[in-house]
PDB file of C-alpha atoms in Angstrom:
ATOM      1  CA  MET A   1      87.550  70.131  33.339  1.00  0.00           C
ATOM      2  CA  LYS A   2      88.022  67.687  36.146  1.00  0.00           C
ATOM      3  CA  VAL A   3      85.315  65.023  36.418  1.00  0.00           C
ATOM      4  CA  ILE A   4      84.457  62.989  39.504  1.00  0.00           C
ATOM      5  CA  ILE A   5      82.038  60.084  39.059  1.00  0.00           C
ATOM      6  CA  GLU A   6      80.204  59.250  42.291  1.00  0.00           C
ATOM      7  CA  ASP A   7      78.341  56.155  41.083  1.00  0.00           C
ATOM      8  CA  GLU A   8      80.645  53.105  41.452  1.00  0.00           C
ATOM      9  CA  TYR A   9      79.238  51.327  38.399  1.00  0.00           C
ATOM     10  CA  LEU A  10      79.696  54.380  36.165  1.00  0.00           C
ATOM     11  CA  ALA A  11      83.163  55.141  37.576  1.00  0.00           C
ATOM     12  CA  GLU A  12      84.354  51.605  36.839  1.00  0.00           C
ATOM     13  CA  LEU A  13      82.718  51.671  33.411  1.00  0.00           C
ATOM     14  CA  TYR A  14      84.538  54.882  32.510  1.00  0.00           C
ATOM     15  CA  LYS A  15      87.881  53.793  33.956  1.00  0.00           C
ATOM     16  CA  ASN A  16      87.938  50.276  32.457  1.00  0.00           C
ATOM     17  CA  GLY A  17      85.482  50.479  29.562  1.00  0.00           C
ATOM     18  CA  LYS A  18      83.506  47.672  31.214  1.00  0.00           C
ATOM     19  CA  THR A  19      82.320  46.605  34.647  1.00  0.00           C
ATOM     20  CA  ASP A  20      81.206  43.530  36.529  1.00  0.00           C
ATOM     21  CA  GLY A  21      78.908  45.692  38.626  1.00  0.00           C
ATOM     22  CA  LYS A  22      75.188  46.050  38.180  1.00  0.00           C
ATOM     23  CA  PRO A  23      73.587  49.363  37.165  1.00  0.00           C
ATOM     24  CA  ARG A  24      70.436  50.701  38.833  1.00  0.00           C
ATOM     25  CA  PHE A  25      68.500  49.740  35.690  1.00  0.00           C
ATOM     26  CA  ASN A  26      69.215  48.000  32.402  1.00  0.00           C
ATOM     27  CA  ILE A  27      71.423  50.009  30.098  1.00  0.00           C
ATOM     28  CA  ASP A  28      72.740  48.632  26.855  1.00  0.00           C
ATOM     29  CA  ILE A  29      76.153  48.987  25.244  1.00  0.00           C
ATOM     30  CA  ASP A  30      75.085  52.075  23.256  1.00  0.00           C
ATOM     31  CA  ILE A  31      74.249  53.925  26.478  1.00  0.00           C
ATOM     32  CA  GLU A  32      77.537  52.837  28.069  1.00  0.00           C
ATOM     33  CA  LEU A  33      79.520  54.026  25.038  1.00  0.00           C
ATOM     34  CA  GLY A  34      77.525  57.277  24.935  1.00  0.00           C
ATOM     35  CA  PHE A  35      78.273  57.867  28.619  1.00  0.00           C
ATOM     36  CA  ILE A  36      82.012  57.380  28.048  1.00  0.00           C
ATOM     37  CA  LYS A  37      81.904  59.722  25.027  1.00  0.00           C
ATOM     38  CA  ARG A  38      80.147  62.443  27.033  1.00  0.00           C
ATOM     39  CA  ILE A  39      82.605  62.215  29.937  1.00  0.00           C
ATOM     40  CA  ILE A  40      85.494  62.596  27.483  1.00  0.00           C
ATOM     41  CA  GLN A  41      83.752  65.680  26.023  1.00  0.00           C
ATOM     42  CA  ILE A  42      83.406  67.154  29.516  1.00  0.00           C
ATOM     43  CA  GLU A  43      87.068  66.502  30.357  1.00  0.00           C
ATOM     44  CA  GLN A  44      88.183  68.156  27.125  1.00  0.00           C
ATOM     45  CA  SER A  45      86.018  71.235  27.706  1.00  0.00           C
ATOM     46  CA  GLN A  46      87.587  74.415  29.028  1.00  0.00           C
ATOM     47  CA  ASN A  47      84.468  75.388  30.977  1.00  0.00           C
ATOM     48  CA  THR A  48      80.716  74.900  31.173  1.00  0.00           C
ATOM     49  CA  ASN A  49      80.139  77.538  28.478  1.00  0.00           C
ATOM     50  CA  SER A  50      81.839  75.305  25.925  1.00  0.00           C
ATOM     51  CA  LEU A  51      79.436  72.511  26.929  1.00  0.00           C
ATOM     52  CA  ARG A  52      76.455  74.850  26.624  1.00  0.00           C
ATOM     53  CA  ALA A  53      77.604  75.767  23.110  1.00  0.00           C
ATOM     54  CA  LEU A  54      77.197  72.140  21.986  1.00  0.00           C
ATOM     55  CA  LYS A  55      73.451  72.153  21.362  1.00  0.00           C
ATOM     56  CA  SER A  56      73.323  68.353  20.947  1.00  0.00           C
ATOM     57  CA  LEU A  57      74.134  67.996  24.660  1.00  0.00           C
ATOM     58  CA  HIS A  58      70.962  69.856  25.732  1.00  0.00           C
ATOM     59  CA  PHE A  59      72.881  71.267  28.711  1.00  0.00           C
ATOM     60  CA  GLU A  60      70.321  72.406  31.273  1.00  0.00           C
ATOM     61  CA  LYS A  61      69.995  73.526  34.852  1.00  0.00           C
ATOM     62  CA  LEU A  62      67.506  71.319  36.672  1.00  0.00           C
ATOM     63  CA  SER A  63      64.789  72.368  39.096  1.00  0.00           C
ATOM     64  CA  GLY A  64      62.386  70.865  41.588  1.00  0.00           C
ATOM     65  CA  SER A  65      63.819  67.886  43.463  1.00  0.00           C
ATOM     66  CA  LEU A  66      66.990  68.215  41.338  1.00  0.00           C
ATOM     67  CA  ASP A  67      67.512  71.918  42.057  1.00  0.00           C
ATOM     68  CA  GLY A  68      71.210  72.838  41.983  1.00  0.00           C
ATOM     69  CA  LYS A  69      72.041  70.057  39.550  1.00  0.00           C
ATOM     70  CA  TYR A  70      72.543  70.042  35.784  1.00  0.00           C
ATOM     71  CA  SER A  71      72.229  67.538  32.972  1.00  0.00           C
ATOM     72  CA  ILE A  72      73.461  66.715  29.502  1.00  0.00           C
ATOM     73  CA  ARG A  73      72.009  64.127  27.161  1.00  0.00           C
ATOM     74  CA  VAL A  74      73.633  60.793  26.435  1.00  0.00           C
ATOM     75  CA  ASN A  75      70.993  60.326  23.737  1.00  0.00           C
ATOM     76  CA  ARG A  76      67.270  61.047  23.354  1.00  0.00           C
ATOM     77  CA  ALA A  77      66.325  58.616  26.116  1.00  0.00           C
ATOM     78  CA  PHE A  78      69.052  59.096  28.766  1.00  0.00           C
ATOM     79  CA  ARG A  79      70.799  61.986  30.469  1.00  0.00           C
ATOM     80  CA  ILE A  80      73.755  62.404  32.821  1.00  0.00           C
ATOM     81  CA  ILE A  81      72.956  64.323  36.007  1.00  0.00           C
ATOM     82  CA  PHE A  82      75.783  66.209  37.729  1.00  0.00           C
ATOM     83  CA  ARG A  83      76.758  69.020  40.093  1.00  0.00           C
ATOM     84  CA  ILE A  84      79.167  71.823  39.255  1.00  0.00           C
ATOM     85  CA  GLU A  85      81.668  72.704  41.979  1.00  0.00           C
ATOM     86  CA  LYS A  86      84.001  75.695  41.785  1.00  0.00           C
ATOM     87  CA  GLU A  87      87.282  75.966  43.688  1.00  0.00           C
ATOM     88  CA  ASP A  88      89.300  79.130  43.082  1.00  0.00           C
ATOM     89  CA  ASN A  89      89.565  79.249  39.271  1.00  0.00           C
ATOM     90  CA  ASN A  90      88.941  75.526  38.777  1.00  0.00           C
ATOM     91  CA  VAL A  91      85.627  73.930  37.831  1.00  0.00           C
ATOM     92  CA  ARG A  92      84.845  70.342  38.712  1.00  0.00           C
ATOM     93  CA  LEU A  93      81.865  68.296  37.536  1.00  0.00           C
ATOM     94  CA  GLU A  94      80.595  65.621  39.913  1.00  0.00           C
ATOM     95  CA  VAL A  95      78.598  63.018  37.999  1.00  0.00           C
ATOM     96  CA  ILE A  96      75.758  61.637  40.095  1.00  0.00           C
ATOM     97  CA  CYS A  97      73.909  59.224  37.808  1.00  0.00           C
ATOM     98  CA  ILE A  98      72.382  58.399  34.460  1.00  0.00           C
ATOM     99  CA  GLU A  99      68.614  58.877  34.334  1.00  0.00           C
ATOM    100  CA  GLU A 100      66.163  57.424  31.860  1.00  0.00           C
ATOM    101  CA  LEU A 101      64.011  60.283  30.574  1.00  0.00           C
ATOM    102  CA  ASN A 102      60.793  58.320  30.065  1.00  0.00           C
ATOM    103  CA  ASN A 103      60.744  57.741  33.847  1.00  0.00           C
ATOM    104  CA  HIS A 104      61.383  61.442  34.403  1.00  0.00           C
ATOM    105  CA  TYR A 105      58.280  62.614  32.559  1.00  0.00           C
ATOM    106  CA  SER A 106      55.809  60.122  34.029  1.00  0.00           C
TER     107      SER A 106
END
């Protein structure tokens, strides 16, 4: 699938493997590497069903203020939030951000 990363910090991190930019909050090298790994998994997937089949991703449709968006886990503490756009027979994922889950549940 095609992936577009909207967040400048995350886009540079994925493209170069590092960045001089500053994230919205502190993320360590394990989160950065996990993010890159997940984006590669998305790009190699044929469709969203193949992502859903990987239970470790915890692929889910979000609700409330995040209605219309989806997420997969980077690890137990962080998730990637994205939109799914469809054009003809092509699916594109637009990555919005990484969110820390302990802030989500408070």
